[in-house]
Coordinates of C-alpha atoms and ligand atoms in Angstrom, one line a residue:
X1117 CA 121.7 80.9 102.8
X1118 CA 125.2 82.7 101.5
X1119 CA 126.5 84.5 104.5
X1120 CA 128.1 87.9 103.5
X1121 CA 131.9 88.6 105.6
X1122 CA 130.5 91.2 108.1
X1123 CA 132.4 93.9 106.3
X1124 CA 130.6 93.6 103.2
X1125 CA 127.8 93.4 104.5
X1126 CA 125.8 96.6 105.0
X1127 CA 124.8 98.9 108.4
X1128 CA 121.9 97.8 109.5
X1129 CA 120.1 101.5 109.3
X1130 CA 120.9 101.0 105.7
X1131 CA 119.4 97.7 105.7
X1132 CA 116.1 99.2 107.6
X1133 CA 115.6 103.2 105.6
X1134 CA 116.2 100.9 102.3
X1135 CA 113.5 99.3 103.6
X1136 CA 111.3 101.6 103.6
X1137 CA 112.6 103.6 100.2
X1138 CA 111.9 99.8 98.5
X1139 CA 108.6 99.7 100.2
X1140 CA 107.5 103.1 99.7
X1141 CA 108.0 103.5 95.5
X1142 CA 106.9 99.5 95.3
X1143 CA 103.0 100.5 96.4
X1144 CA 103.4 103.6 94.9
X1145 CA 104.5 103.0 91.5
X1146 CA 101.6 99.6 92.5
X1147 CA 99.0 102.2 93.1
X1148 CA 99.5 104.2 90.6
X1149 CA 99.9 102.4 87.6
X1150 CA 95.8 100.9 88.1
X1151 CA 95.4 104.0 86.3
X1152 CA 98.2 103.9 83.5
X1153 CA 97.9 102.1 79.9
X1154 CA 99.9 103.7 78.4
X1155 CA 102.7 101.9 75.9
X1156 CA 105.0 105.2 77.2
X1157 CA 103.9 104.5 81.0
X1158 CA 105.6 101.4 81.2
X1159 CA 108.9 102.8 83.3
X1160 CA 107.0 103.2 86.0
X1161 CA 106.2 99.1 85.9
X1162 CA 109.2 98.4 85.9
X1163 CA 110.6 100.7 88.4
X1164 CA 107.7 98.8 90.4
X1165 CA 109.8 95.3 89.3
X1166 CA 112.6 97.0 90.6
X1167 CA 111.9 98.0 93.8
X1168 CA 109.5 94.9 94.5
X1169 CA 112.6 92.6 93.9
X1170 CA 115.1 95.0 95.6
X1171 CA 113.1 94.1 98.7
X1172 CA 113.5 90.8 98.4
X1173 CA 117.5 90.7 98.9
X1174 CA 117.4 93.5 101.8
X1175 CA 114.4 91.4 104.0
X1176 CA 117.2 88.3 103.5
X1177 CA 119.5 90.5 105.1
X1178 CA 117.2 91.7 108.2
X1179 CA 116.0 88.4 108.1
X1180 CA 119.8 87.5 108.9
X1181 CA 120.5 90.0 111.3
X1182 CA 117.2 90.0 113.6
X1183 CA 116.4 85.5 113.2
X1184 CA 118.3 85.0 116.4
X1185 CA 116.3 87.2 118.1
X1186 CA 112.8 86.0 116.9
X1187 CA 114.2 82.7 117.6
X1188 CA 114.5 83.1 121.7
X1189 CA 110.9 83.4 122.6
X1190 CA 112.6 85.4 125.8
X1191 CA 113.5 88.2 123.8
X1192 CA 110.0 89.1 122.1
X1193 CA 108.4 92.2 123.1
X1194 CA 105.8 93.3 122.6
X1195 CA 105.6 94.6 118.9
X1196 CA 107.5 91.4 118.4
X1197 CA 104.2 89.7 117.3
X1198 CA 103.7 92.8 114.4
X1199 CA 106.8 92.8 113.1
X1200 CA 106.7 89.1 112.1
X1201 CA 103.1 89.3 110.7
X1202 CA 104.3 92.3 108.8
X1203 CA 107.8 90.6 107.6
X1204 CA 105.6 87.8 106.3
X1205 CA 103.0 90.1 104.3
X1206 CA 106.2 91.5 102.5
X1207 CA 107.4 88.3 101.3
X1208 CA 104.0 87.2 100.2
X1209 CA 104.0 90.1 98.6
X1210 CA 107.4 89.6 97.0
X1211 CA 106.4 85.9 96.6
X1212 CA 103.2 86.7 94.7
X1213 CA 104.4 89.7 92.2
X1214 CA 107.7 86.9 91.3
X1215 CA 104.6 84.4 90.6
X1216 CA 102.8 86.6 88.9
X1217 CA 105.7 88.1 86.8
X1218 CA 106.4 84.1 85.8
X1219 CA 102.8 82.9 85.3
X1220 CA 101.7 80.9 88.2
X1221 CA 98.2 80.7 88.0
X1222 CA 96.5 80.2 91.1
X1223 CA 92.6 78.8 92.2
X1224 CA 91.0 81.5 93.5
X1225 CA 87.8 81.8 92.1
X1226 CA 87.0 85.1 90.8
X1227 CA 90.1 86.4 92.0
X1228 CA 93.7 86.1 90.0
X1229 CA 97.1 85.4 91.9
X1230 CA 97.7 89.2 91.2
X1231 CA 94.6 91.1 92.9
X1232 CA 96.0 88.2 95.7
X1233 CA 99.4 90.2 95.1
X1234 CA 97.6 93.5 95.3
X1235 CA 96.4 93.0 98.6
X1236 CA 99.7 91.7 100.7
X1237 CA 100.8 95.0 99.0
X1238 CA 98.6 97.2 100.5
X1239 CA 98.6 95.2 104.1
X1240 CA 102.7 96.3 104.0
X1241 CA 101.9 100.1 104.3
X1242 CA 100.1 100.4 107.1
X1243 CA 101.6 97.0 109.0
X1244 CA 105.0 98.8 109.0
X1245 CA 104.0 102.2 109.8
X1246 CA 102.8 100.9 112.8
X1247 CA 106.6 99.1 112.9
X1248 CA 108.2 102.1 112.9
X1249 CA 106.0 103.2 116.2
X1250 CA 108.2 101.3 118.1
X1251 CA 111.3 100.3 115.9
X1252 CA 112.0 103.2 114.7
X1253 CA 116.0 104.8 114.5
X1254 CA 117.2 107.7 112.5
X1255 CA 119.6 107.5 110.3
X1256 CA 123.1 108.4 111.0
X1257 CA 125.2 111.1 108.6
X1258 CA 128.3 108.2 109.5
X1259 CA 126.1 105.5 108.3
X1260 CA 125.4 107.1 104.7
X1261 CA 128.4 108.7 104.3
X1262 CA 129.6 105.3 104.1
X1263 CA 130.8 104.4 100.8
X1264 CA 130.1 100.9 100.4
X1265 CA 126.2 102.1 100.9
X1266 CA 126.7 103.7 97.1
X1267 CA 128.5 100.8 95.1
X1268 CA 125.8 98.4 97.3
X1269 CA 122.7 100.6 96.1
X1270 CA 123.9 100.9 92.7
X1271 CA 124.3 96.8 92.8
X1272 CA 120.5 96.3 94.6
X1273 CA 119.4 98.2 91.3
X1274 CA 121.4 96.8 88.4
X1275 CA 120.6 92.8 89.9
X1276 CA 116.6 94.2 90.4
X1277 CA 116.3 95.1 86.1
X1278 CA 118.9 92.1 85.8
X1279 CA 115.7 89.7 87.7
X1280 CA 112.8 91.6 86.3
X1281 CA 114.3 90.9 82.4
X1282 CA 115.3 87.4 83.2
X1283 CA 111.6 86.8 84.4
X1284 CA 110.0 87.7 81.5
X1285 CA 112.2 85.7 79.1
X1286 CA 111.6 83.5 81.4
X1287 CA 107.8 83.4 81.6
X1288 CA 108.4 83.5 77.4
X1289 CA 110.7 80.3 77.4
X1290 CA 108.6 78.5 79.5
X1291 CA 105.4 79.3 77.9
X1292 CA 103.4 79.6 81.0
X1293 CA 100.4 81.8 80.9
X1294 CA 102.4 84.9 81.4
X1295 CA 104.9 85.0 77.9
X1296 CA 101.6 86.9 76.9
X1297 CA 102.1 89.4 79.6
X1298 CA 101.8 93.0 78.3
X1299 CA 104.0 96.0 79.8
X1300 CA 101.0 96.6 82.7
X1301 CA 101.6 93.1 83.3
X1302 CA 98.2 91.4 82.1
X1303 CA 97.9 88.6 80.0
X1304 CA 95.8 88.2 77.0
X1305 CA 92.6 86.4 77.2
X1306 CA 91.9 83.3 74.7
X1307 CA 90.5 84.7 71.2
X1308 CA 88.1 82.9 71.0
X1309 CA 86.4 83.1 74.6
X1310 CA 83.8 85.4 75.8
X1311 CA 84.6 88.8 77.2
X1312 CA 84.7 88.3 81.0
X1313 CA 81.4 90.2 82.6
X1314 CA 83.9 92.5 84.8
X1315 CA 82.3 95.2 87.4
X1316 CA 85.3 97.3 89.0
X1317 CA 83.7 97.4 92.0
X1318 CA 80.4 95.9 92.8
X1319 CA 78.3 98.1 89.9
X1320 CA 75.8 95.7 88.8
X1321 CA 72.2 97.9 87.7
X1322 CA 68.8 96.5 86.2
X1323 CA 69.0 96.3 82.1
X1324 CA 68.5 99.7 81.0
X1325 CA 65.7 100.0 79.2
X1326 CA 65.6 100.8 75.8
X1327 CA 62.5 103.2 75.7
X1328 CA 63.0 104.6 78.8
X1329 CA 66.6 105.5 78.0
X1330 CA 68.2 108.8 76.9
X1331 CA 71.8 110.3 75.8
X1332 CA 71.9 113.9 77.1
X1333 CA 75.2 115.9 76.0
X1334 CA 75.6 118.8 77.9
X1335 CA 77.6 121.5 80.0
X1336 CA 80.2 123.2 78.4
X1337 CA 78.6 122.8 74.9
X1338 CA 76.0 125.8 72.8
X1339 CA 73.7 122.8 71.5
X1340 CA 72.7 120.0 74.1
X1341 CA 71.9 116.8 72.5
X1342 CA 69.3 114.6 73.5
X1343 CA 69.6 110.9 71.4
X1344 CA 66.7 108.0 72.2
X1345 CA 68.4 104.1 71.1
X1346 CA 66.7 104.5 67.8
X1347 CA 68.8 107.7 67.4
X1348 CA 71.6 105.7 67.6
X1349 CA 74.2 105.7 64.0
X1350 CA 76.9 103.1 64.9
X1351 CA 79.1 103.8 62.4
X1352 CA 83.1 103.8 63.1
X1353 CA 84.7 100.4 63.8
X1354 CA 87.4 100.4 65.5
X1355 CA 89.5 97.2 67.6
X1356 CA 91.0 98.6 70.0
X1357 CA 92.3 96.1 73.5
X1358 CA 91.0 96.3 76.8
X1359 CA 93.7 95.8 79.5
X1360 CA 91.7 95.1 83.1
X1361 CA 93.6 96.0 86.7
X1362 CA 92.4 92.5 87.7
X1363 CA 95.5 91.1 85.6
X1364 CA 94.1 90.1 81.7
X1365 CA 93.3 91.9 78.4
X1366 CA 91.5 91.1 74.8
X1367 CA 91.5 92.7 71.8
X1368 CA 88.1 92.9 69.9
X1369 CA 86.3 94.9 67.5
X1370 CA 83.9 97.2 68.4
X1371 CA 81.5 98.9 66.5
X1372 CA 79.7 102.4 67.7
X1373 CA 79.8 106.6 67.7
X1374 CA 82.6 108.2 67.0
X1375 CA 82.4 110.5 70.2
X1376 CA 84.2 113.5 68.8
X1377 CA 81.5 113.9 66.0
X1378 CA 79.1 113.2 68.5
X1379 CA 80.7 116.1 70.9
X1380 CA 81.2 118.5 68.1
X1381 CA 77.5 118.2 67.4
X1382 CA 76.4 119.6 70.7
X1383 CA 78.7 122.3 69.4
X1384 CA 81.2 123.1 72.4
X1385 CA 82.4 125.8 73.8
X1386 CA 85.3 127.9 73.7
X1387 CA 86.6 126.9 77.2
X1388 CA 86.2 122.6 76.4
X1389 CA 88.7 120.5 77.9
X1390 CA 87.5 117.4 78.8
X1391 CA 84.5 114.8 78.4
X1392 CA 83.3 113.0 81.4
X1393 CA 81.3 109.8 80.5
X1394 CA 78.4 109.1 83.2
X1395 CA 76.9 105.7 83.6
X1396 CA 73.3 105.4 84.9
X1397 CA 75.1 104.8 88.2
X1398 CA 77.2 107.3 88.3
X1399 CA 80.2 105.8 87.6
X1400 CA 81.8 108.1 85.5
X1401 CA 85.4 108.6 83.9
X1402 CA 86.8 111.6 82.2
X1403 CA 88.6 112.2 79.3
X1404 CA 90.8 115.6 77.3
X1405 CA 89.0 116.1 74.4
X1406 CA 91.6 115.7 72.5
X1407 CA 91.8 111.8 73.5
X1408 CA 87.6 112.1 74.0
X1409 CA 87.7 112.7 70.5
X1410 CA 90.1 108.9 69.1
X1411 CA 87.2 107.1 71.8
X1412 CA 84.1 105.3 71.1
X1413 CA 80.9 105.0 72.6
X1414 CA 80.4 101.5 71.5
X1415 CA 77.4 99.8 70.8
X1416 CA 78.1 96.1 69.2
X1417 CA 80.9 93.9 70.1
X1418 CA 82.3 91.0 67.6
X1419 CA 79.7 92.3 64.8
X1420 CA 77.2 91.6 67.5
X1421 CA 74.8 94.0 69.7
X1422 CA 76.1 94.6 73.0
X1423 CA 74.3 93.1 76.2
X1424 CA 73.4 93.6 79.5
X1425 CA 76.4 92.6 81.1
X1426 CA 79.0 94.2 78.5
X1427 CA 76.7 97.5 79.3
X1428 CA 73.7 97.9 77.1
X1429 CA 72.8 100.3 75.0
X1430 CA 76.5 102.3 75.5
X1431 CA 79.7 101.9 76.2
X1432 CA 82.7 103.9 76.5
X1433 CA 85.9 102.2 73.9
X1434 CA 89.2 104.1 74.7
X1435 CA 92.4 102.8 73.8
X1436 CA 95.6 103.0 75.9
X1437 CA 93.5 103.6 79.1
X1438 CA 92.8 100.9 81.6
X1439 CA 89.8 98.7 81.6
X1440 CA 87.8 100.1 84.6
X1441 CA 88.2 103.3 82.7
X1442 CA 85.5 102.0 79.8
X1443 CA 82.5 103.1 81.6
X1444 CA 79.2 100.9 80.8
X1445 CA 76.0 102.0 80.3
X1446 CA 76.8 105.6 79.6
X1447 CA 73.7 107.7 79.8
X1448 CA 75.2 111.2 80.0
X1449 CA 78.3 112.9 77.3
X1450 CA 79.0 116.0 79.4
X1451 CA 81.5 119.0 77.8
X1452 CA 83.6 120.2 80.8
X1453 CA 86.7 122.8 81.6
X1454 CA 88.1 120.6 83.8
X1455 CA 88.5 116.8 85.0
X1456 CA 85.3 115.9 87.2
X1457 CA 86.8 115.5 90.8
X1458 CA 83.9 113.3 92.0
X1459 CA 84.8 110.8 89.7
X1460 CA 87.3 109.5 92.1
X1461 CA 84.8 108.5 94.4
X1462 CA 82.2 107.5 92.0
X1463 CA 84.0 104.3 90.4
X1464 CA 84.5 103.6 94.1
X1465 CA 81.3 104.1 95.6
X1466 CA 78.4 104.0 93.0
X1467 CA 77.7 100.4 93.0
X1468 CA 76.8 100.9 97.0
X1469 CA 73.7 103.6 95.9
X1470 CA 72.1 103.0 92.3
X1471 CA 69.7 101.1 92.6
X1472 CA 70.3 97.2 91.8
Ligands
HEM299 C1 105.8 96.1 99.2 C2 104.8 95.8 98.6 C3 104.7 95.5 97.2 C4 106.2 94.7 96.3 C5 106.8 94.1 97.1 C6 105.7 94.4 95.4 C7 106.4 93.4 94.3 C8 106.4 92.8 93.2 C9 106.6 92.4 92.1 C10 108.2 92.0 92.7 C11 106.6 92.0 91.0 C12 107.5 91.2 89.9 C13 108.0 92.3 88.6 C14 108.1 92.1 87.7 O1 107.0 92.4 87.0 O2 109.4 91.4 87.4 C15 105.2 93.0 91.2 C16 104.4 93.3 89.8 C17 103.6 93.8 90.3 N1 102.6 94.5 91.2 FE1 103.3 94.5 92.9 N2 104.6 95.0 94.7 C18 104.4 95.2 96.0 C19 102.9 96.2 95.8 C20 102.2 96.2 95.1 C21 100.5 97.4 94.6 C22 100.4 97.7 96.0 C23 99.9 97.1 93.8 C24 98.7 98.0 93.2 C25 98.0 98.5 93.5 C26 101.3 96.9 93.0 C27 100.4 96.3 91.9 C28 101.4 94.8 90.9 C29 101.2 95.0 89.5 C30 100.3 95.6 88.7 C31 102.4 94.0 89.3 C32 101.8 93.5 87.4 C33 103.0 94.6 86.4 C34 104.0 94.0 86.8 O3 104.3 92.3 86.4 O4 105.6 94.2 86.2 N3 101.8 95.7 93.6 N4 105.1 93.6 92.5
MTE300 N1 79.6 101.8 84.9 C1 80.6 100.9 85.2 N2 81.3 100.7 84.1 C2 82.1 99.5 84.0 C3 82.2 98.9 85.5 C4 82.4 99.1 86.1 O1 82.2 98.6 87.5 N3 81.1 100.3 86.0 N4 83.9 98.3 85.3 C5 85.0 98.3 84.2 C6 86.0 97.3 84.8 S1 86.9 96.9 85.4 C7 86.4 96.7 83.2 S2 87.8 95.6 83.2 C8 85.8 96.5 82.3 C9 85.4 95.8 81.4 O2 83.9 95.5 80.5 P1 83.2 94.1 80.0 O3 82.8 93.7 81.2 O4 82.5 94.4 78.9 O5 84.4 92.8 79.8 O6 84.3 97.3 82.1 C10 84.3 98.6 82.5 N5 83.2 99.5 83.2
MO301 MO1 88.2 96.5 85.3

């Protein structure tokens, strides 16, 4: 390891509090990134990369400081094992993040390296909080006022940004699987291959019986509608990109009904502002009305009638939204004044109580 002259090493409490800040920003942006799929959200992913990459030199500085104490078993106290565990998980989170950015593939079954990264990332926060119960030291004014600290911060952020950029160039240059990554980090699925059947948590309903199925359009509308499978007239074609949070994307041709036309046929009232699309499982998501007008209720994928796994008889195609928001097995379109807050729970638990 490169040794830093003593007078250049940042004060210990600055290193510790910077680690705290970097973890906070990385976890906050990592979690929010799940709900972001529009190109205008790209900055959040860059901030995540910079925070995540800044963590690595900070961890190196910290390890250099505490190495002696960790190597000497007599210096251990009750909190030391957890600290060692935290260090390992933080390094694993950073390493899997870098690995994902470089295009590393891991033989993890249905899991991607990104899924593993998210698991480590989510573990860091709670471990850090427990760590702080025994190791908390307040930040002192004289540490913060040190002029070198501002410079070191600027260098850290600049190096993080440069490294993130280099990782992208490197993945492209070496033509690794990450060469095709979007700003979300997702990699392209082969154009020829079938779209995988994907569940966000455990949604797995029985196939929808067309004779027993109706699509209801209700809520803030003057003329609620009920349509059967034979009433669906799939007249709109749309090429759209599905970007799943487990790290893949695929552009495909979809055909179906224009969601805007359907909502307008039900005559939304003056206060209508959101459209919530419900699945037979209770799974649901809401779109602002103007965005819903751009969305499709698909009946066909790549020219073929949807099969059960992809959401027969009807599934949402919501461009620039993440895959988990593309609700499958739709049975209800609800026009509302506000988004449905229950969606935040429903997407996580629907599969546990809906009949399978
Ligand atoms: C301490 C915790 C974390 C660290 C140190 C960390 C670090 C990293 C790093 C270094 C990268 C690659 C950066 C790059 O693109 O060049 C990355 C990518 C990514 N991380 Fe994290 N991360 C953490 C937590 C999380 C969490 C909690 C989530 C989600 C819940 C998450 C989601 C992602 C995603 C989606 C990417 C791919 C986006 C991209 O490649 O730009 N991360 N992370
Ligand atoms: N009702 C319902 N719709 C759902 C899901 C789900 O679990 N339940 N999974 C979502 C997720 S995570 C993704 S990525 C896409 C995947 O669509 P596909 O299975 O057609 O590839 O569907 C979304 N629609
Ligand atoms: Mo997904």
